[in-house]
GROMACS .gro file of C-alpha atoms in nm:
model
  492
    1MET     CA    1  -0.543  -4.414   4.181
    2SER     CA    2  -0.650  -4.563   3.850
    3SER     CA    3  -0.572  -4.386   3.522
    4SER     CA    4  -0.942  -4.329   3.450
    5LEU     CA    5  -0.997  -4.175   3.794
    6ARG     CA    6  -0.691  -3.950   3.751
    7SER     CA    7  -0.836  -3.830   3.417
    8ILE     CA    8  -1.171  -3.747   3.579
    9VAL     CA    9  -0.999  -3.554   3.861
   10PHE     CA   10  -0.781  -3.365   3.607
   11VAL     CA   11  -1.082  -3.269   3.395
   12PHE     CA   12  -1.272  -3.157   3.708
   13ILE     CA   13  -0.978  -2.940   3.825
   14LEU     CA   14  -0.929  -2.792   3.478
   15PHE     CA   15  -1.300  -2.714   3.448
   16SER     CA   16  -1.310  -2.557   3.795
   17PHE     CA   17  -0.999  -2.346   3.721
   18SER     CA   18  -1.132  -2.234   3.383
   19SER     CA   19  -1.472  -2.138   3.520
   20ALA     CA   20  -1.305  -1.933   3.792
   21LEU     CA   21  -1.136  -1.712   3.534
   22SER     CA   22  -1.347  -1.419   3.420
   23ALA     CA   23  -1.338  -1.337   3.051
   24VAL     CA   24  -1.486  -1.067   2.829
   25GLN     CA   25  -1.540  -1.166   2.468
   26ILE     CA   26  -1.601  -0.954   2.160
   27ILE     CA   27  -1.918  -1.061   1.985
   28ASN     CA   28  -1.931  -0.802   1.706
   29PHE     CA   29  -1.812  -0.461   1.591
   30SER     CA   30  -2.049  -0.202   1.446
   31ALA     CA   31  -1.879  -0.166   1.108
   32GLN     CA   32  -2.051   0.161   1.018
   33THR     CA   33  -1.890   0.339   1.313
   34TYR     CA   34  -1.521   0.350   1.215
   35SER     CA   35  -1.304   0.390   0.904
   36ARG     CA   36  -1.125   0.055   0.913
   37ALA     CA   37  -1.026  -0.216   1.159
   38ASP     CA   38  -0.766  -0.486   1.192
   39GLY     CA   39  -0.700  -0.782   1.418
   40PRO     CA   40  -0.799  -1.146   1.474
   41PHE     CA   41  -1.170  -1.062   1.468
   42PHE     CA   42  -1.127  -0.906   1.122
   43GLY     CA   43  -0.937  -1.194   0.965
   44ASN     CA   44  -0.579  -1.092   1.045
   45GLN     CA   45  -0.477  -1.394   1.248
   46ASN     CA   46  -0.123  -1.261   1.295
   47ALA     CA   47  -0.243  -0.962   1.494
   48THR     CA   48  -0.234  -0.979   1.874
   49ILE     CA   49  -0.467  -0.685   1.938
   50HIS     CA   50  -0.768  -0.529   1.770
   51THR     CA   51  -0.684  -0.198   1.604
   52ILE     CA   52  -0.958   0.051   1.517
   53TYR     CA   53  -0.874   0.323   1.263
   54GLY     CA   54  -1.048   0.658   1.240
   55GLY     CA   55  -0.985   0.888   0.944
   56LEU     CA   56  -1.031   1.265   0.985
   57SER     CA   57  -0.955   1.420   0.645
   58GLY     CA   58  -1.212   1.646   0.487
   59THR     CA   59  -1.524   1.806   0.632
   60CYS     CA   60  -1.857   1.641   0.705
   61ASP     CA   61  -2.160   1.851   0.608
   62THR     CA   62  -2.394   1.611   0.790
   63LYS     CA   63  -2.296   1.424   1.106
   64VAL     CA   64  -2.503   1.121   1.209
   65PRO     CA   65  -2.433   0.948   1.545
   66ASN     CA   66  -2.452   0.597   1.399
   67SER     CA   67  -2.273   0.644   1.068
   68VAL     CA   68  -1.946   0.764   0.918
   69CYS     CA   69  -1.969   1.037   0.657
   70ASN     CA   70  -1.824   1.081   0.308
   71SER     CA   71  -1.615   1.397   0.310
   72CYS     CA   72  -1.518   1.338  -0.054
   73VAL     CA   73  -1.870   1.439  -0.160
   74THR     CA   74  -1.939   1.805  -0.086
   75ASP     CA   75  -2.132   2.088  -0.245
   76SER     CA   76  -1.806   2.242  -0.371
   77PRO     CA   77  -1.563   1.956  -0.429
   78ASP     CA   78  -1.201   2.066  -0.414
   79PRO     CA   79  -0.970   1.846  -0.624
   80THR     CA   80  -0.674   1.948  -0.408
   81ALA     CA   81  -0.830   1.874  -0.066
   82PRO     CA   82  -0.770   1.541   0.113
   83CYS     CA   83  -1.086   1.355   0.205
   84ASN     CA   84  -1.222   1.029   0.341
   85SER     CA   85  -1.524   0.833   0.220
   86ARG     CA   86  -1.553   0.684   0.573
   87ARG     CA   87  -1.468   0.981   0.791
   88VAL     CA   88  -1.536   0.963   1.164
   89HIS     CA   89  -1.656   1.266   1.363
   90GLU     CA   90  -1.711   1.370   1.724
   91THR     CA   91  -2.084   1.284   1.737
   92LEU     CA   92  -2.032   0.938   1.585
   93ARG     CA   93  -2.039   0.652   1.837
   94PHE     CA   94  -1.792   0.370   1.796
   95GLY     CA   95  -1.985   0.047   1.872
   96ILE     CA   96  -1.880  -0.294   2.001
   97SER     CA   97  -2.088  -0.583   2.136
   98ILE     CA   98  -1.932  -0.775   2.426
   99GLN     CA   99  -2.024  -1.063   2.653
  100SER     CA  100  -1.884  -1.162   2.992
  101ASP     CA  101  -1.904  -1.476   3.205
  102GLN     CA  102  -1.933  -1.262   3.518
  103ARG     CA  103  -2.199  -1.041   3.671
  104GLY     CA  104  -2.137  -0.666   3.675
  105GLN     CA  105  -2.156  -0.322   3.517
  106VAL     CA  106  -1.996  -0.202   3.198
  107MET     CA  107  -1.692   0.024   3.224
  108VAL     CA  108  -1.496   0.206   2.955
  109THR     CA  109  -1.158   0.354   3.051
  110ASN     CA  110  -0.828   0.463   2.908
  111ASP     CA  111  -0.509   0.288   3.014
  112LEU     CA  112  -0.268   0.582   3.045
  113ASP     CA  113  -0.026   0.482   3.324
  114ASP     CA  114  -0.297   0.235   3.429
  115ALA     CA  115  -0.493   0.524   3.583
  116GLN     CA  116  -0.791   0.402   3.381
  117ASP     CA  117  -0.989   0.724   3.384
  118PRO     CA  118  -1.355   0.646   3.304
  119LEU     CA  119  -1.501   0.769   2.975
  120ASP     CA  120  -1.859   0.856   2.883
  121PHE     CA  121  -2.026   0.572   2.696
  122TYR     CA  122  -2.364   0.427   2.601
  123VAL     CA  123  -2.487   0.077   2.688
  124ASN     CA  124  -2.781  -0.042   2.483
  125GLY     CA  125  -2.847   0.322   2.392
  126ILE     CA  126  -2.845   0.462   2.748
  127LEU     CA  127  -2.573   0.711   2.848
  128ASN     CA  128  -2.352   0.579   3.132
  129ASN     CA  129  -2.591   0.293   3.191
  130GLU     CA  130  -2.551   0.163   3.550
  131GLN     CA  131  -2.751  -0.153   3.491
  132ILE     CA  132  -2.602  -0.471   3.637
  133PHE     CA  133  -2.586  -0.741   3.371
  134GLU     CA  134  -2.598  -1.110   3.444
  135PRO     CA  135  -2.331  -1.348   3.309
  136ASN     CA  136  -2.334  -1.430   2.935
  137THR     CA  137  -2.549  -1.129   2.851
  138THR     CA  138  -2.459  -0.956   2.524
  139VAL     CA  139  -2.449  -0.577   2.552
  140LEU     CA  140  -2.385  -0.307   2.293
  141VAL     CA  141  -2.127  -0.054   2.414
  142GLU     CA  142  -2.090   0.272   2.221
  143VAL     CA  143  -1.825   0.538   2.282
  144PRO     CA  144  -1.851   0.882   2.114
  145TRP     CA  145  -1.548   0.954   1.896
  146GLY     CA  146  -1.537   1.295   2.068
  147GLU     CA  147  -1.441   1.111   2.388
  148ILE     CA  148  -1.176   0.910   2.204
  149CYS     CA  149  -1.033   1.214   2.025
  150GLY     CA  150  -1.028   1.431   2.337
  151ASP     CA  151  -0.911   1.182   2.600
  152ILE     CA  152  -0.739   0.889   2.426
  153VAL     CA  153  -0.563   1.001   2.109
  154GLY     CA  154  -0.294   1.260   2.174
  155GLY     CA  155  -0.292   1.580   1.970
  156LEU     CA  156  -0.668   1.600   1.905
  157THR     CA  157  -0.945   1.810   2.059
  158SER     CA  158  -1.285   1.674   2.158
  159GLN     CA  159  -1.408   1.802   1.821
  160CYS     CA  160  -1.167   1.557   1.653
  161ASN     CA  161  -0.954   1.839   1.517
  162LEU     CA  162  -0.576   1.860   1.534
  163GLU     CA  163  -0.458   2.094   1.808
  164ASP     CA  164  -0.241   2.387   1.707
  165GLY     CA  165   0.113   2.264   1.663
  166GLY     CA  166   0.019   1.912   1.769
  167SER     CA  167   0.074   1.573   1.614
  168ILE     CA  168  -0.149   1.269   1.649
  169GLU     CA  169  -0.044   0.979   1.871
  170ALA     CA  170  -0.231   0.650   1.909
  171GLY     CA  171  -0.390   0.540   2.236
  172ASN     CA  172  -0.572   0.242   2.388
  173ILE     CA  173  -0.911   0.199   2.551
  174ARG     CA  174  -1.044  -0.079   2.770
  175ILE     CA  175  -1.404  -0.197   2.752
  176GLY     CA  176  -1.522  -0.451   3.004
  177ILE     CA  177  -1.736  -0.566   3.296
  178ASN     CA  178  -1.644  -0.462   3.650
  179ASN     CA  179  -1.724  -0.767   3.861
  180ILE     CA  180  -2.009  -0.725   4.112
  181PRO     CA  181  -2.069  -1.045   4.309
  182GLN     CA  182  -2.420  -1.181   4.351
  183GLY     CA  183  -2.603  -1.005   4.636
  184THR     CA  184  -2.409  -0.677   4.610
  185PRO     CA  185  -2.685  -0.413   4.578
  186GLY     CA  186  -2.513  -0.095   4.467
  187GLY     CA  187  -2.338   0.040   4.157
  188ILE     CA  188  -1.975   0.098   4.085
  189GLY     CA  189  -1.957   0.461   4.186
  190GLY     CA  190  -1.695   0.712   4.077
  191GLY     CA  191  -1.693   0.819   3.716
  192ILE     CA  192  -2.026   0.673   3.606
  193GLY     CA  193  -2.231   0.796   3.897
  194GLY     CA  194  -2.307   0.477   4.082
  195GLY     CA  195  -2.371   0.460   4.457
  196GLY     CA  196  -2.210   0.209   4.687
  197GLY     CA  197  -2.125  -0.138   4.559
  198SER     CA  198  -1.767  -0.246   4.509
  199GLY     CA  199  -1.648   0.110   4.446
  200ASP     CA  200  -1.383  -0.034   4.210
  201ASN     CA  201  -1.304   0.192   3.916
  202GLN     CA  202  -1.031  -0.038   3.786
  203LEU     CA  203  -1.073  -0.310   3.524
  204THR     CA  204  -0.847  -0.598   3.623
  205SER     CA  205  -0.701  -0.862   3.394
  206GLY     CA  206  -0.968  -1.077   3.235
  207GLU     CA  207  -1.242  -0.818   3.289
  208PHE     CA  208  -1.185  -0.623   2.968
  209VAL     CA  209  -1.084  -0.623   2.603
  210GLU     CA  210  -0.825  -0.368   2.497
  211LEU     CA  211  -0.849  -0.181   2.167
  212ARG     CA  212  -0.577   0.026   2.001
  213ILE     CA  213  -0.710   0.347   1.844
  214VAL     CA  214  -0.519   0.490   1.545
  215MET     CA  215  -0.629   0.822   1.396
  216GLY     CA  216  -0.513   0.962   1.063
  217LEU     CA  217  -0.516   1.307   0.906
  218MET     CA  218  -0.381   1.376   0.557
  219PRO     CA  219  -0.231   1.727   0.529
  220GLU     CA  220  -0.362   1.974   0.275
  221GLY     CA  221  -0.191   2.021  -0.060
  222GLN     CA  222  -0.108   1.851  -0.384
  223THR     CA  223   0.207   1.660  -0.464
  224THR     CA  224   0.504   1.860  -0.584
  225LEU     CA  225   0.687   1.670  -0.854
  226CYS     CA  226   1.046   1.555  -0.819
  227MET     CA  227   1.327   1.379  -1.003
  228ASP     CA  228   1.329   1.590  -1.318
  229ASP     CA  229   1.179   1.925  -1.221
  230GLY     CA  230   1.492   2.031  -1.036
  231GLY     CA  231   1.348   2.209  -0.736
  232GLY     CA  232   1.145   2.209  -0.419
  233THR     CA  233   1.102   1.962  -0.138
  234PRO     CA  234   0.881   1.674  -0.256
  235THR     CA  235   0.561   1.573  -0.085
  236GLY     CA  236   0.374   1.249  -0.126
  237ALA     CA  237   0.445   1.026  -0.424
  238CYS     CA  238   0.629   1.278  -0.637
  239ASN     CA  239   0.725   1.082  -0.949
  240PHE     CA  240   0.581   0.805  -1.165
  241ILE     CA  241   0.575   0.665  -1.515
  242ALA     CA  242   0.266   0.506  -1.668
  243TYR     CA  243   0.362   0.300  -1.970
  244PRO     CA  244   0.133   0.096  -2.191
  245GLY     CA  245   0.046  -0.271  -2.218
  246ASP     CA  246  -0.253  -0.458  -2.355
  247LYS     CA  247  -0.561  -0.291  -2.196
  248LYS     CA  248  -0.342  -0.190  -1.906
  249ILE     CA  249  -0.059   0.032  -1.791
  250PHE     CA  250   0.241  -0.057  -1.578
  251LEU     CA  251   0.320   0.185  -1.298
  252GLU     CA  252   0.689   0.211  -1.221
  253GLU     CA  253   0.957   0.449  -1.099
  254VAL     CA  254   0.726   0.573  -0.824
  255TYR     CA  255   0.926   0.792  -0.587
  256ALA     CA  256   0.818   0.962  -0.265
  257ASP     CA  257   0.969   1.181   0.004
  258CYS     CA  258   1.205   1.012   0.249
  259ASN     CA  259   0.944   1.011   0.528
  260PHE     CA  260   0.728   0.772   0.324
  261PRO     CA  261   0.518   0.579   0.426
  262GLY     CA  262   0.491   0.806   0.729
  263ILE     CA  263   0.274   1.118   0.716
  264GLN     CA  264   0.366   1.436   0.900
  265ASP     CA  265   0.160   1.501   1.217
  266SER     CA  266  -0.046   1.184   1.158
  267ASP     CA  267  -0.038   0.853   1.343
  268ALA     CA  268  -0.141   0.658   1.031
  269SER     CA  269   0.092   0.541   0.753
  270VAL     CA  270   0.042   0.507   0.379
  271VAL     CA  271  -0.070   0.160   0.270
  272SER     CA  272  -0.147   0.204  -0.100
  273ILE     CA  273  -0.106   0.425  -0.406
  274ARG     CA  274  -0.434   0.531  -0.569
  275VAL     CA  275  -0.407   0.560  -0.948
  276TYR     CA  276  -0.674   0.785  -1.099
  277HIS     CA  277  -0.733   0.751  -1.472
  278SER     CA  278  -0.949   0.908  -1.740
  279ASP     CA  279  -0.978   0.869  -2.117
  280SER     CA  280  -1.047   1.238  -2.165
  281LEU     CA  281  -0.908   1.570  -2.050
  282PRO     CA  282  -0.877   1.736  -1.804
  283TYR     CA  283  -0.646   1.513  -1.606
  284PRO     CA  284  -0.815   1.313  -1.327
  285ASN     CA  285  -0.807   1.430  -0.967
  286ILE     CA  286  -0.925   1.324  -0.622
  287ASN     CA  287  -1.292   1.346  -0.729
  288SER     CA  288  -1.249   1.122  -1.035
  289PRO     CA  289  -1.464   0.806  -1.015
  290ASP     CA  290  -1.219   0.573  -1.196
  291PHE     CA  291  -0.920   0.459  -0.993
  292SER     CA  292  -0.723   0.154  -0.882
  293ASP     CA  293  -0.548   0.106  -0.548
  294ILE     CA  294  -0.203  -0.056  -0.562
  295GLN     CA  295  -0.070  -0.190  -0.232
  296VAL     CA  296   0.263  -0.063  -0.101
  297ARG     CA  297   0.515  -0.334  -0.016
  298LEU     CA  298   0.591  -0.216   0.338
  299ASN     CA  299   0.843  -0.493   0.410
  300ALA     CA  300   1.071  -0.377   0.127
  301PRO     CA  301   1.209  -0.037   0.234
  302SER     CA  302   1.443   0.153   0.004
  303ALA     CA  303   1.724   0.398   0.072
  304CYS     CA  304   1.676   0.775   0.076
  305ASN     CA  305   1.872   0.958  -0.192
  306ASN     CA  306   1.857   1.333  -0.259
  307GLY     CA  307   1.539   1.369  -0.056
  308VAL     CA  308   1.342   1.089  -0.227
  309LYS     CA  309   1.324   0.711  -0.227
  310LEU     CA  310   1.176   0.442  -0.449
  311VAL     CA  311   0.832   0.309  -0.353
  312ASN     CA  312   0.799  -0.069  -0.375
  313LEU     CA  313   0.456  -0.179  -0.498
  314VAL     CA  314   0.300  -0.525  -0.476
  315ASP     CA  315   0.135  -0.546  -0.819
  316PRO     CA  316   0.181  -0.216  -1.006
  317ILE     CA  317  -0.068  -0.272  -1.288
  318VAL     CA  318  -0.387  -0.081  -1.374
  319GLU     CA  319  -0.613  -0.300  -1.588
  320GLY     CA  320  -0.947  -0.262  -1.764
  321LEU     CA  321  -0.837   0.020  -1.996
  322THR     CA  322  -0.930   0.066  -2.363
  323ASN     CA  323  -0.672  -0.008  -2.628
  324ASP     CA  324  -0.570   0.259  -2.879
  325THR     CA  325  -0.724   0.531  -2.661
  326PRO     CA  326  -0.520   0.796  -2.478
  327HIS     CA  327  -0.549   0.765  -2.100
  328TYR     CA  328  -0.444   1.027  -1.847
  329PHE     CA  329  -0.316   0.942  -1.501
  330ALA     CA  330  -0.261   1.099  -1.160
  331ILE     CA  331  -0.171   0.926  -0.834
  332GLY     CA  332  -0.250   0.990  -0.468
  333LEU     CA  333  -0.187   0.830  -0.130
  334VAL     CA  334  -0.424   0.620   0.082
  335ASP     CA  335  -0.342   0.574   0.451
  336GLU     CA  336  -0.446   0.312   0.707
  337THR     CA  337  -0.754   0.514   0.803
  338THR     CA  338  -0.872   0.538   0.436
  339ASN     CA  339  -0.779   0.906   0.405
  340VAL     CA  340  -0.688   1.004   0.047
  341GLY     CA  341  -0.461   1.295  -0.041
  342PHE     CA  342  -0.142   1.429  -0.200
  343VAL     CA  343  -0.275   1.383  -0.553
  344THR     CA  344  -0.038   1.468  -0.839
  345ASP     CA  345  -0.061   1.830  -0.950
  346MET     CA  346  -0.177   1.804  -1.311
  347SER     CA  347  -0.293   2.165  -1.340
  348ALA     CA  348  -0.190   2.395  -1.623
  349GLY     CA  349   0.053   2.566  -1.388
  350SER     CA  350   0.231   2.245  -1.295
  351ASP     CA  351   0.602   2.284  -1.228
  352ASP     CA  352   0.695   1.992  -1.453
  353GLN     CA  353   0.672   2.000  -1.831
  354ASN     CA  354   0.699   1.624  -1.878
  355ASP     CA  355   0.390   1.522  -1.684
  356GLN     CA  356   0.174   1.558  -1.994
  357SER     CA  357   0.417   1.386  -2.233
  358LEU     CA  358   0.309   1.072  -2.414
  359CYS     CA  359   0.464   0.777  -2.233
  360TYR     CA  360   0.573   0.600  -2.548
  361GLU     CA  361   0.716   0.776  -2.849
  362GLY     CA  362   0.939   0.565  -3.068
  363ALA     CA  363   1.165   0.858  -3.157
  364ASP     CA  364   1.261   0.914  -2.794
  365SER     CA  365   1.583   0.759  -2.670
  366ASP     CA  366   1.409   0.719  -2.335
  367TRP     CA  367   1.101   0.849  -2.161
  368PRO     CA  368   1.069   1.147  -1.928
  369GLN     CA  369   1.112   1.064  -1.563
  370ASN     CA  370   0.758   1.186  -1.500
  371CYS     CA  371   0.522   1.056  -1.766
  372HIS     CA  372   0.147   1.057  -1.706
  373ARG     CA  373  -0.021   0.996  -2.042
  374ALA     CA  374  -0.027   0.659  -2.219
  375VAL     CA  375  -0.205   0.477  -2.501
  376PRO     CA  376  -0.265   0.108  -2.420
  377ALA     CA  377  -0.225  -0.119  -2.723
  378GLU     CA  378  -0.253  -0.485  -2.806
  379VAL     CA  379   0.062  -0.684  -2.751
  380ILE     CA  380   0.124  -0.914  -3.045
  381GLY     CA  381   0.177  -1.221  -2.832
  382LEU     CA  382   0.498  -1.253  -2.634
  383ILE     CA  383   0.551  -1.601  -2.783
  384GLN     CA  384   0.564  -1.469  -3.137
  385ASP     CA  385   0.883  -1.360  -3.310
  386GLU     CA  386   0.813  -0.990  -3.302
  387PHE     CA  387   0.785  -0.977  -2.923
  388ASP     CA  388   1.008  -1.257  -2.803
  389CYS     CA  389   1.226  -1.045  -2.571
  390PHE     CA  390   1.114  -1.233  -2.262
  391ILE     CA  391   1.372  -1.123  -2.007
  392THR     CA  392   1.392  -0.763  -2.121
  393THR     CA  393   1.012  -0.732  -2.128
  394ALA     CA  394   0.981  -0.877  -1.776
  395THR     CA  395   1.260  -0.650  -1.653
  396TYR     CA  396   1.143  -0.324  -1.809
  397GLY     CA  397   0.772  -0.406  -1.768
  398SER     CA  398   0.642  -0.353  -2.121
  399PRO     CA  399   0.734  -0.469  -2.473
  400PHE     CA  400   0.709  -0.107  -2.585
  401ARG     CA  401   0.977   0.025  -2.354
  402PRO     CA  402   1.250   0.200  -2.562
  403LYS     CA  403   1.531  -0.021  -2.431
  404VAL     CA  404   1.327  -0.330  -2.520
  405GLU     CA  405   1.282  -0.182  -2.866
  406ASP     CA  406   1.660  -0.147  -2.894
  407PHE     CA  407   1.716  -0.513  -2.802
  408ARG     CA  408   1.449  -0.618  -3.051
  409ASN     CA  409   1.595  -0.407  -3.331
  410PHE     CA  410   1.945  -0.542  -3.259
  411ARG     CA  411   1.811  -0.896  -3.283
  412ASN     CA  412   1.627  -0.832  -3.610
  413ARG     CA  413   1.904  -0.636  -3.783
  414PHE     CA  414   2.215  -0.822  -3.669
  415LEU     CA  415   2.154  -1.154  -3.496
  416LYS     CA  416   1.902  -1.287  -3.747
  417SER     CA  417   2.131  -1.211  -4.039
  418ASN     CA  418   2.389  -1.482  -3.967
  419TRP     CA  419   2.396  -1.841  -3.847
  420MET     CA  420   2.582  -1.766  -3.523
  421GLY     CA  421   2.328  -1.501  -3.430
  422ARG     CA  422   2.041  -1.740  -3.499
  423ILE     CA  423   2.195  -1.995  -3.260
  424VAL     CA  424   2.211  -1.725  -2.993
  425ILE     CA  425   1.846  -1.634  -3.058
  426GLN     CA  426   1.729  -1.995  -3.032
  427PHE     CA  427   1.922  -2.047  -2.708
  428TYR     CA  428   1.764  -1.732  -2.568
  429TYR     CA  429   1.412  -1.842  -2.668
  430ASP     CA  430   1.462  -2.181  -2.508
  431ASN     CA  431   1.587  -2.053  -2.173
  432SER     CA  432   1.451  -1.704  -2.112
  433PRO     CA  433   1.079  -1.772  -2.034
  434SER     CA  434   1.155  -1.937  -1.700
  435ILE     CA  435   1.396  -1.657  -1.607
  436ALA     CA  436   1.137  -1.395  -1.710
  437ALA     CA  437   0.872  -1.565  -1.493
  438TRP     CA  438   1.108  -1.553  -1.195
  439ILE     CA  439   1.173  -1.181  -1.254
  440ARG     CA  440   0.799  -1.105  -1.267
  441ASN     CA  441   0.744  -1.297  -0.940
  442HIS     CA  442   1.036  -1.117  -0.773
  443PRO     CA  443   0.993  -0.750  -0.871
  444ARG     CA  444   1.266  -0.639  -0.632
  445SER     CA  445   1.516  -0.810  -0.861
  446LYS     CA  446   1.441  -0.571  -1.148
  447PRO     CA  447   1.697  -0.301  -1.056
  448LEU     CA  448   1.974  -0.562  -1.037
  449VAL     CA  449   1.873  -0.727  -1.366
  450ARG     CA  450   1.856  -0.386  -1.531
  451ALA     CA  451   2.210  -0.316  -1.413
  452LEU     CA  452   2.327  -0.651  -1.553
  453LEU     CA  453   2.153  -0.583  -1.886
  454TYR     CA  454   2.291  -0.232  -1.918
  455PRO     CA  455   2.626  -0.325  -2.083
  456PHE     CA  456   2.443  -0.546  -2.334
  457TRP     CA  457   2.193  -0.268  -2.408
  458LEU     CA  458   2.477  -0.018  -2.449
  459PHE     CA  459   2.652  -0.247  -2.698
  460ALA     CA  460   2.325  -0.301  -2.889
  461LYS     CA  461   2.255   0.073  -2.896
  462ILE     CA  462   2.603   0.161  -3.023
  463THR     CA  463   2.575  -0.110  -3.287
  464LEU     CA  464   2.241   0.028  -3.406
  465LEU     CA  465   2.378   0.383  -3.426
  466TRP     CA  466   2.719   0.305  -3.578
  467PRO     CA  467   2.706  -0.048  -3.723
  468LEU     CA  468   3.018  -0.017  -3.943
  469ALA     CA  469   3.227   0.123  -3.657
  470THR     CA  470   3.107  -0.154  -3.425
  471ILE     CA  471   3.176  -0.428  -3.679
  472SER     CA  472   3.521  -0.282  -3.748
  473PHE     CA  473   3.590  -0.269  -3.374
  474LEU     CA  474   3.484  -0.633  -3.332
  475ILE     CA  475   3.698  -0.744  -3.628
  476LEU     CA  476   4.000  -0.554  -3.494
  477SER     CA  477   3.942  -0.696  -3.146
  478PHE     CA  478   3.917  -1.048  -3.287
  479LEU     CA  479   4.232  -1.004  -3.498
  480SER     CA  480   4.418  -0.860  -3.198
  481LEU     CA  481   4.322  -1.154  -2.979
  482LEU     CA  482   4.411  -1.395  -3.257
  483ALA     CA  483   4.750  -1.229  -3.305
  484LEU     CA  484   4.813  -1.237  -2.930
  485ALA     CA  485   4.728  -1.607  -2.917
  486ILE     CA  486   4.956  -1.686  -3.214
  487ARG     CA  487   5.238  -1.482  -3.063
  488LYS     CA  488   5.214  -1.668  -2.732
  489ARG     CA  489   5.207  -2.001  -2.912
  490ILE     CA  490   5.522  -1.916  -3.117
  491PHE     CA  491   5.724  -1.805  -2.814
  492LEU     CA  492   5.620  -2.087  -2.584
   0.00000   0.00000   0.00000
């Protein structure tokens, strides 16, 4: 057989084999019918399955079958209540358009133990539509979230409420075409009321697409503060410092309870920290219009210590602020289903006295561990003499940090005053920018660099407080080393 003939035969066999395989394809998702989605269809090429998220926090005053609701906008907004601007509800229909290369009827089932119990659904707007569709016909399939909550996602009722004492567990649904060969007159039968036909209530491989359903519910309550209030079990992100930069603040030392990013009784996890800000009192809350979402670095877990752990953030900066104007901050949590909750308690009865402290006061030896008020200010150019502490600024996050101030004062008062110190300064200026850039690009290195800098900061601080004692100590140390060296040289 010639090579060209073999190629033709191979192509013919491959085409025949491919056409024999049935396949259901997703054409489109109805974006207004769920909180959030993930998977190859939504741009996440690393995902192997489509995941549909439904958020349940807050209460919907108006429920429309073809639209999510905004539970963050109510007649009596509660700044302590979790909510969701894209909340799903039991009368909302989750929509997906599919197309199959085979002839048949639409089926929607669960996949618990492969029993594949049929669910109620709409096809092109008709409940449990028994129409037989020809190959390559695009159909719109809609499933009420009440069906998904009640039969697919564990721990929820058909009203999409959490059962008493329950916790939410994810589940999968299958949407596809049950093959009905040409010439078969009847319907599928069973759960969707057909008569006769194949009688097959199972969707076999290739006849369906499988979707993972993740539901999220943020518990009620505000965040109880931790780290420096000395009591209580923390909830949510319980500690943070907002310190100033040029038209921005840097958010660091964010701590949360040890379950983070998990949420009790919810199947969804936290994906970002929401930073609310205001340039006037009272402090912002969950209804404040100005906020920035900072992504949580989920692949950088930290150890639990005394009931809390450090939260690693991707880019912990809030920009677009006004210089020389006090800004007030509170933070909350955002989960995978776009629920928002656990906002910092900034009320007058807060259990922490430092949460309303100014985040930079030059007289302080250091800042409070919780510090939620800052005044952004212009940085006088990090390449100018006054702010040339490259590594320390990158490590501590702001040129106004007290420890950075100590390094700067040590440089100005001691190093600049003699020729040896000026050589050290020039060497530092020549080599530190590249190191500082590396630190900024690798934020997880900051704790280690801070530990390495600590002895140098301690020496600088002691020198600033007791310069004569430090100089005397250095002179004595030098003389002692010199005497030791001379003694060894004499006796050798």
